[in-house]
PDB file of C-alpha atoms in Angstrom:
ATOM      1  CA  UNK H   1     -77.731 -39.170  95.785  1.00 39.00           C
ATOM      2  CA  UNK H   2     -73.779 -37.555  93.997  1.00 36.00           C
ATOM      3  CA  UNK H   3     -73.111 -35.394  96.315  1.00 36.00           C
ATOM      4  CA  UNK H   4     -73.501 -37.898  98.435  1.00 35.00           C
ATOM      5  CA  UNK H   5     -70.930 -40.144  96.637  1.00 34.00           C
ATOM      6  CA  UNK H   6     -68.522 -37.386  96.895  1.00 35.00           C
ATOM      7  CA  UNK H   7     -68.655 -36.536 100.413  1.00 34.00           C
ATOM      8  CA  UNK H   8     -67.487 -40.372 100.961  1.00 32.00           C
ATOM      9  CA  UNK H   9     -64.653 -40.959  99.297  1.00 35.00           C
ATOM     10  CA  UNK H  10     -62.860 -37.872 100.110  1.00 33.00           C
ATOM     11  CA  UNK H  11     -59.292 -38.994 101.832  1.00 35.00           C
ATOM     12  CA  UNK H  12     -58.204 -37.767 105.737  1.00 36.00           C
ATOM     13  CA  UNK H  13     -56.736 -34.853 105.231  1.00 43.00           C
ATOM     14  CA  UNK H  14     -54.070 -35.163 108.101  1.00 47.00           C
ATOM     15  CA  UNK H  15     -50.921 -36.180 107.309  1.00 54.00           C
ATOM     16  CA  UNK H  16     -48.310 -37.828 109.436  1.00 60.00           C
ATOM     17  CA  UNK H  17     -51.145 -39.840 111.496  1.00 71.00           C
ATOM     18  CA  UNK H  18     -49.708 -43.433 112.747  1.00 80.00           C
ATOM     19  CA  UNK H  19     -50.910 -45.312 116.048  1.00 85.00           C
ATOM     20  CA  UNK H  20     -48.938 -47.001 118.701  1.00 90.00           C
ATOM     21  CA  UNK H  21     -51.305 -49.599 120.330  1.00 92.00           C
ATOM     22  CA  UNK H  22     -49.502 -50.663 123.355  1.00 92.00           C
ATOM     23  CA  UNK H  23     -51.565 -52.725 126.708  1.00 92.00           C
ATOM     24  CA  UNK H  24     -51.825 -51.312 130.299  1.00 89.00           C
ATOM     25  CA  UNK H  25     -50.938 -53.035 133.121  1.00 92.00           C
ATOM     26  CA  UNK H  26     -54.055 -52.978 134.003  1.00 91.00           C
ATOM     27  CA  UNK H  27     -55.437 -54.605 131.020  1.00 91.00           C
ATOM     28  CA  UNK H  28     -56.443 -51.467 129.228  1.00 90.00           C
ATOM     29  CA  UNK H  29     -55.760 -50.799 125.251  1.00 93.00           C
ATOM     30  CA  UNK H  30     -53.966 -47.934 124.761  1.00 91.00           C
ATOM     31  CA  UNK H  31     -53.287 -46.107 121.338  1.00 89.00           C
ATOM     32  CA  UNK H  32     -50.994 -42.813 120.931  1.00 89.00           C
ATOM     33  CA  UNK H  33     -51.931 -41.465 118.336  1.00 86.00           C
ATOM     34  CA  UNK H  34     -49.122 -38.829 116.748  1.00 88.00           C
ATOM     35  CA  UNK H  35     -50.888 -36.301 114.445  1.00 83.00           C
ATOM     36  CA  UNK H  36     -50.121 -33.362 112.406  1.00 83.00           C
ATOM     37  CA  UNK H  37     -51.939 -30.603 114.050  1.00 77.00           C
ATOM     38  CA  UNK H  38     -53.021 -27.637 111.370  1.00 75.00           C
ATOM     39  CA  UNK H  39     -53.226 -25.012 113.708  1.00 70.00           C
ATOM     40  CA  UNK H  40     -55.139 -21.697 112.666  1.00 68.00           C
ATOM     41  CA  UNK H  41     -52.178 -19.964 111.173  1.00 73.00           C
ATOM     42  CA  UNK H  42     -51.561 -22.128 108.708  1.00 76.00           C
ATOM     43  CA  UNK H  43     -48.351 -23.775 110.834  1.00 78.00           C
ATOM     44  CA  UNK H  44     -48.294 -27.803 111.486  1.00 80.00           C
ATOM     45  CA  UNK H  45     -47.538 -28.824 115.147  1.00 81.00           C
ATOM     46  CA  UNK H  46     -46.916 -32.578 115.918  1.00 84.00           C
ATOM     47  CA  UNK H  47     -48.726 -33.892 118.572  1.00 85.00           C
ATOM     48  CA  UNK H  48     -49.254 -37.045 120.405  1.00 88.00           C
ATOM     49  CA  UNK H  49     -53.015 -38.515 121.963  1.00 88.00           C
ATOM     50  CA  UNK H  50     -53.228 -40.969 124.491  1.00 89.00           C
ATOM     51  CA  UNK H  51     -56.504 -42.433 123.405  1.00 88.00           C
ATOM     52  CA  UNK H  52     -58.005 -45.931 125.110  1.00 90.00           C
ATOM     53  CA  UNK H  53     -59.797 -47.921 122.927  1.00 89.00           C
ATOM     54  CA  UNK H  54     -63.175 -49.130 124.326  1.00 88.00           C
ATOM     55  CA  UNK H  55     -65.107 -52.169 124.003  1.00 89.00           C
ATOM     56  CA  UNK H  56     -67.420 -50.979 121.375  1.00 87.00           C
ATOM     57  CA  UNK H  57     -64.507 -49.596 119.132  1.00 84.00           C
ATOM     58  CA  UNK H  58     -64.662 -45.648 120.535  1.00 85.00           C
ATOM     59  CA  UNK H  59     -61.393 -44.237 122.513  1.00 85.00           C
ATOM     60  CA  UNK H  60     -62.104 -42.499 125.292  1.00 88.00           C
ATOM     61  CA  UNK H  61     -59.807 -38.893 125.968  1.00 88.00           C
ATOM     62  CA  UNK H  62     -58.946 -37.360 128.852  1.00 90.00           C
ATOM     63  CA  UNK H  63     -57.035 -33.846 128.825  1.00 90.00           C
ATOM     64  CA  UNK H  64     -54.786 -34.989 131.980  1.00 91.00           C
ATOM     65  CA  UNK H  65     -54.054 -37.784 130.270  1.00 89.00           C
ATOM     66  CA  UNK H  66     -51.998 -36.409 127.614  1.00 91.00           C
ATOM     67  CA  UNK H  67     -48.675 -35.043 127.049  1.00 91.00           C
ATOM     68  CA  UNK H  68     -47.759 -31.134 127.958  1.00 92.00           C
ATOM     69  CA  UNK H  69     -47.619 -30.537 123.945  1.00 88.00           C
ATOM     70  CA  UNK H  70     -51.127 -31.644 123.344  1.00 88.00           C
ATOM     71  CA  UNK H  71     -53.065 -30.615 125.925  1.00 90.00           C
ATOM     72  CA  UNK H  72     -50.989 -27.063 125.335  1.00 89.00           C
ATOM     73  CA  UNK H  73     -52.488 -27.668 121.542  1.00 87.00           C
ATOM     74  CA  UNK H  74     -55.320 -27.672 123.090  1.00 86.00           C
ATOM     75  CA  UNK H  75     -55.849 -25.207 124.951  1.00 89.00           C
ATOM     76  CA  UNK H  76     -54.808 -23.592 121.846  1.00 86.00           C
ATOM     77  CA  UNK H  77     -57.473 -24.918 119.339  1.00 83.00           C
ATOM     78  CA  UNK H  78     -60.147 -23.832 122.210  1.00 87.00           C
ATOM     79  CA  UNK H  79     -58.733 -20.318 122.907  1.00 89.00           C
ATOM     80  CA  UNK H  80     -59.543 -19.399 119.134  1.00 85.00           C
ATOM     81  CA  UNK H  81     -62.493 -20.188 119.135  1.00 84.00           C
ATOM     82  CA  UNK H  82     -63.474 -18.483 122.079  1.00 89.00           C
ATOM     83  CA  UNK H  83     -63.886 -21.841 123.987  1.00 90.00           C
ATOM     84  CA  UNK H  84     -62.400 -22.995 126.977  1.00 89.00           C
ATOM     85  CA  UNK H  85     -60.778 -26.742 127.546  1.00 88.00           C
ATOM     86  CA  UNK H  86     -63.428 -29.177 128.951  1.00 85.00           C
ATOM     87  CA  UNK H  87     -61.773 -31.255 131.136  1.00 85.00           C
ATOM     88  CA  UNK H  88     -63.611 -34.241 131.498  1.00 81.00           C
ATOM     89  CA  UNK H  89     -63.488 -37.304 129.391  1.00 83.00           C
ATOM     90  CA  UNK H  90     -64.540 -37.520 125.483  1.00 82.00           C
ATOM     91  CA  UNK H  91     -65.139 -40.040 123.183  1.00 76.00           C
ATOM     92  CA  UNK H  92     -63.842 -40.513 119.416  1.00 72.00           C
ATOM     93  CA  UNK H  93     -66.183 -42.413 117.266  1.00 67.00           C
ATOM     94  CA  UNK H  94     -66.457 -43.357 113.853  1.00 62.00           C
ATOM     95  CA  UNK H  95     -65.459 -44.710 110.044  1.00 63.00           C
ATOM     96  CA  UNK H  96     -62.645 -42.528 109.453  1.00 63.00           C
ATOM     97  CA  UNK H  97     -61.828 -40.604 112.542  1.00 64.00           C
ATOM     98  CA  UNK H  98     -59.191 -39.193 113.175  1.00 65.00           C
ATOM     99  CA  UNK H  99     -58.942 -37.156 115.799  1.00 68.00           C
ATOM    100  CA  UNK H 100     -60.732 -34.044 117.324  1.00 71.00           C
ATOM    101  CA  UNK H 101     -60.428 -31.787 120.638  1.00 78.00           C
ATOM    102  CA  UNK H 102     -63.055 -31.025 123.173  1.00 82.00           C
ATOM    103  CA  UNK H 103     -64.059 -27.307 124.020  1.00 85.00           C
ATOM    104  CA  UNK H 104     -66.420 -25.908 126.260  1.00 85.00           C
ATOM    105  CA  UNK H 105     -67.836 -22.605 126.618  1.00 83.00           C
ATOM    106  CA  UNK H 106     -67.945 -22.942 130.831  1.00 68.00           C
ATOM    107  CA  UNK H 107     -65.194 -22.669 132.339  1.00 58.00           C
TER     108      UNK H 107
END
């Protein structure tokens, strides 16, 4: 029980995260989340991730809509795991979730 409580109060370690919320012309709510992403070599790279806020509070990530710098960090992250970028749609949800990259073992 004590361990569960300790894990639930650990703060998110991502630094430099902030959101710019925008309404698209078609009515979608977009969240441009800028974060300092820590790479495998311990360096931090600032990237902006384009999320679409869905009605249930989750966020939709599409690789093709990301800025080139974000796509590059996504590719590097997946390659470091021995995997490939997942080119489909991914969702992020959950309290305290700030970001995730989706990788796949298939090309």
